[in-house]
Coordinates of N, CA and C in Angstrom, one line a residue:
X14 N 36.0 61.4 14.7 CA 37.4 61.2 14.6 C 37.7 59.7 14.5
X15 N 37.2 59.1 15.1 CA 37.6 57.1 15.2 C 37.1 57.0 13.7
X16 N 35.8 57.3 13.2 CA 35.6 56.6 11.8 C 37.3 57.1 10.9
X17 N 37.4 58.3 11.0 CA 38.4 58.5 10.0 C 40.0 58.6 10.4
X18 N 40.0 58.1 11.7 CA 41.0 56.6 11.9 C 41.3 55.4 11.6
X19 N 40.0 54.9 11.9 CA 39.7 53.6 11.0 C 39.9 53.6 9.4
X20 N 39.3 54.4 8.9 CA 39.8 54.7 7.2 C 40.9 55.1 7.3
X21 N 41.9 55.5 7.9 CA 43.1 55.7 7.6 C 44.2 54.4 7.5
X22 N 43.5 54.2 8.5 CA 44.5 52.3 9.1 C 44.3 51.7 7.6
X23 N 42.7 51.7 7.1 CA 42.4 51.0 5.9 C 43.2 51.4 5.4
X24 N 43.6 52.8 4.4 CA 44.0 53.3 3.3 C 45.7 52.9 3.7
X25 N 46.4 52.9 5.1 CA 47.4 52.7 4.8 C 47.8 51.2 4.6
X26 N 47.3 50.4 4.9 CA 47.0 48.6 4.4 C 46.6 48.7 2.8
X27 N 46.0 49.8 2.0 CA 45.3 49.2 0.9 C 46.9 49.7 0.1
X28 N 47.4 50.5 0.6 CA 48.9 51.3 0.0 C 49.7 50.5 -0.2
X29 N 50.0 50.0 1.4 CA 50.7 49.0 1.3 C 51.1 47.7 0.4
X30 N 50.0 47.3 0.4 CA 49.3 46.0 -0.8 C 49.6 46.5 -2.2
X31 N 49.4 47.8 -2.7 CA 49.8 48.5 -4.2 C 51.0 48.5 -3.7
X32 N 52.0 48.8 -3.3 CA 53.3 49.1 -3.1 C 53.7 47.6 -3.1
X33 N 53.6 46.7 -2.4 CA 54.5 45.4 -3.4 C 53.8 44.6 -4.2
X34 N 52.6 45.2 -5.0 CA 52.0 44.8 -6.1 C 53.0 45.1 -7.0
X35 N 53.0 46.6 -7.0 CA 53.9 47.3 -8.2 C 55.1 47.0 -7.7
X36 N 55.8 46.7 -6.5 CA 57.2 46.0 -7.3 C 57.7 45.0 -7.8
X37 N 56.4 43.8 -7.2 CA 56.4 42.6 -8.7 C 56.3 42.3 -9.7
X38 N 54.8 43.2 -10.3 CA 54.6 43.4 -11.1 C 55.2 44.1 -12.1
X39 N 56.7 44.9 -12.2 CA 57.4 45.5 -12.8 C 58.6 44.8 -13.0
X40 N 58.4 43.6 -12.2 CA 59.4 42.6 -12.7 C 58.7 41.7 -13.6
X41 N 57.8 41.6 -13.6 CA 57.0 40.7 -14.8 C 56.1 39.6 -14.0
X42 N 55.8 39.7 -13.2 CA 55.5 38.5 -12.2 C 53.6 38.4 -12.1
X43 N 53.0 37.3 -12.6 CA 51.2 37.7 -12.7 C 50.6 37.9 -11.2
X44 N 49.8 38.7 -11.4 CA 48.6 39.1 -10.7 C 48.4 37.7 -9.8
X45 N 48.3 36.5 -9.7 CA 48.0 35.5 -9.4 C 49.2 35.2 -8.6
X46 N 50.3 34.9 -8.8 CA 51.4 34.8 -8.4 C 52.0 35.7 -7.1
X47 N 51.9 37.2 -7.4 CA 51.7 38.1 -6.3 C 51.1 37.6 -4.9
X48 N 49.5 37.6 -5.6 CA 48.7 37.3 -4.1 C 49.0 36.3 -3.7
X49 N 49.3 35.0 -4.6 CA 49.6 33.5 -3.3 C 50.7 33.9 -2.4
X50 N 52.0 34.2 -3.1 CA 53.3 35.0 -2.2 C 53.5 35.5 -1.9
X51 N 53.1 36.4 -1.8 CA 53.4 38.1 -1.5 C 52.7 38.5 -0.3
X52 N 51.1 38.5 -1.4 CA 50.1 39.0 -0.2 C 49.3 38.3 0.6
X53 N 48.6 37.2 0.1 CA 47.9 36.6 0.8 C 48.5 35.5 2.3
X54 N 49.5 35.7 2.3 CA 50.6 35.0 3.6 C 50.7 36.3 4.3
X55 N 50.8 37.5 3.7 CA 51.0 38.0 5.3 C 49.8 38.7 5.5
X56 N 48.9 39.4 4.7 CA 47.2 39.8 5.2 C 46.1 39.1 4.9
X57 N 46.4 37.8 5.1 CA 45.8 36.6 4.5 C 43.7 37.6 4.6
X58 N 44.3 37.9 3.0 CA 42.4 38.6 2.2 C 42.2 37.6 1.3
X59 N 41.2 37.6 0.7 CA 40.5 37.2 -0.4 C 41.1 37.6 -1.9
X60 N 41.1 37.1 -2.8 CA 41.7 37.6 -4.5 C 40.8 38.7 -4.9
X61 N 39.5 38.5 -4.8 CA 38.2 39.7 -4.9 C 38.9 41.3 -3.7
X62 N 39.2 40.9 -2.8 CA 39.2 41.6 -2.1 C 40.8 42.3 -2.3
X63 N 41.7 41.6 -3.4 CA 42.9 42.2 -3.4 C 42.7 43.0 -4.6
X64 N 41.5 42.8 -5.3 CA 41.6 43.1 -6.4 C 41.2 44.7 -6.1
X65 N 40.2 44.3 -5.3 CA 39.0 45.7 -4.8 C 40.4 47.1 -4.3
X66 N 41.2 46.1 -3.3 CA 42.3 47.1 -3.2 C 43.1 47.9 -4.3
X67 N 43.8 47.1 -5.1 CA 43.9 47.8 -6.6 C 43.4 48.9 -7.3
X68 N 42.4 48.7 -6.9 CA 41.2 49.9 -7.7 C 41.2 51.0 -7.0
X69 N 41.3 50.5 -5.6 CA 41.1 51.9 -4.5 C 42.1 53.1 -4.7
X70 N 41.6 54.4 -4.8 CA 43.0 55.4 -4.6 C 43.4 55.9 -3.5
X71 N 44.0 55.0 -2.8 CA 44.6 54.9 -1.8 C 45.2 56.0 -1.6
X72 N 46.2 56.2 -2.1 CA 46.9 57.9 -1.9 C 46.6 58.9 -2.1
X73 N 45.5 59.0 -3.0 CA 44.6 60.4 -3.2 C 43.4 60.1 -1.8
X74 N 43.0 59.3 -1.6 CA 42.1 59.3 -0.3 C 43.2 59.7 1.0
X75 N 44.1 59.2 1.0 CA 44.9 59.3 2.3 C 45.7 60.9 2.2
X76 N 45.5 61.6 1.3 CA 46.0 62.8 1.3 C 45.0 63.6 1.9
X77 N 44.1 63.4 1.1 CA 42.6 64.4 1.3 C 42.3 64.0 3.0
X78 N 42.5 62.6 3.5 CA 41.9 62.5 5.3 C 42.9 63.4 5.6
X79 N 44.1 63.0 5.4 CA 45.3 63.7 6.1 C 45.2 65.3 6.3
X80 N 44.8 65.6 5.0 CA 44.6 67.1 4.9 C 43.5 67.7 5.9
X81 N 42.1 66.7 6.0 CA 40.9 67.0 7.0 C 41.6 66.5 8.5
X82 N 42.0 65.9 8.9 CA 42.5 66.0 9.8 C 43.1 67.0 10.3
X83 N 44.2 67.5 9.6 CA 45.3 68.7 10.1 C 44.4 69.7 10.5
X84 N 43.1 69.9 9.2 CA 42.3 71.1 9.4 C 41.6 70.9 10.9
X85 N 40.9 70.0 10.8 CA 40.1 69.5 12.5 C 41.4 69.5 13.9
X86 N 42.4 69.3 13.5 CA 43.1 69.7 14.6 C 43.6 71.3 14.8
X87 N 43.6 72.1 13.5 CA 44.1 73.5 13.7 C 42.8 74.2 14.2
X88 N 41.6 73.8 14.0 CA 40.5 74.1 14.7 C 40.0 73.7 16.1
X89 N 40.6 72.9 16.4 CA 40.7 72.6 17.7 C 41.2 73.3 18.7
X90 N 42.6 73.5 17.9 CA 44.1 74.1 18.9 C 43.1 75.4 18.6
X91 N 42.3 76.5 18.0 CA 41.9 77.7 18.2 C 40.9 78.1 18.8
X92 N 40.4 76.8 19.0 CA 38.5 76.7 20.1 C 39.2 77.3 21.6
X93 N 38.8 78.1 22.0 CA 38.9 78.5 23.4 C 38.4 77.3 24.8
X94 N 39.4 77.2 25.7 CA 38.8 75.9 26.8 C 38.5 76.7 28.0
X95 N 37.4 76.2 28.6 CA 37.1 76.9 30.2 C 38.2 75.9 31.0
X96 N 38.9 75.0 30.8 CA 39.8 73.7 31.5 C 41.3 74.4 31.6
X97 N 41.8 75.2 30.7 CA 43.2 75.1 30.5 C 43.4 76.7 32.1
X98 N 44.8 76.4 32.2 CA 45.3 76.8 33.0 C 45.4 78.4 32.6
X99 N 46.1 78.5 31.3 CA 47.0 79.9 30.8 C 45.5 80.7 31.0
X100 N 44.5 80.2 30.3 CA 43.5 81.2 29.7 C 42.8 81.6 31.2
X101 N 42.0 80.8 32.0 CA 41.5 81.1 33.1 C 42.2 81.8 34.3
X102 N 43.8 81.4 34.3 CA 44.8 83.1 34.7 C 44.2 84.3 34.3
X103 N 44.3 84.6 32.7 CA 44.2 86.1 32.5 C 42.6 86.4 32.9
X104 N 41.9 85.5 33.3 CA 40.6 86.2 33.5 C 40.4 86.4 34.9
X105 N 41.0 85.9 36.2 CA 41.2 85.8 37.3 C 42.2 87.6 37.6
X106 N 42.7 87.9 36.7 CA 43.5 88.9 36.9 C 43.5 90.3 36.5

């Protein structure tokens, strides 16, 4: 569960980063210009490393964890516990 926490923090930082890429960039503003302004002042990364973000599919990865997560939690909430209160009642009775 932590690793695919950690990739989530990532994916939503790499989102982020496309999201005021593309609203500069649709005003006409270069690739170069973005990162000095934009990005590299407030997540002060590398140009390689903003580039690498770009490429990433960030929202098709963060759908698919999101989706395995929900699944690993509904399988959770269905595992039976020897700890909880309700269930060790009806066996006592």
């Amino acid at each position: 569960m932590a690793k695919g926490y950690n990739r989530r923090n990532f994916l939503l930082r790499v989102r982020d980063i496309q999201d005021i890429y593309m609203q500069h960039h649709t005003r006409g503003c270069t690739d170069k210009f973005i990162y000095q302004n934009h990005i590299y002042p407030t997540y002060k990364i590398g140009r390689t490393t903003f580039y690498n973000y770009l490429a990433t599919p960030a929202v098709k990865e963060l759908k698919e964890l999101e989706e395995r997560m929900r699944l690993e939690r509904e399988e959770r909430a269905r595992q039976l516990s020897m700890f909880r209160e309700e269930e060790s009642d009806s066996f006592i009775k």
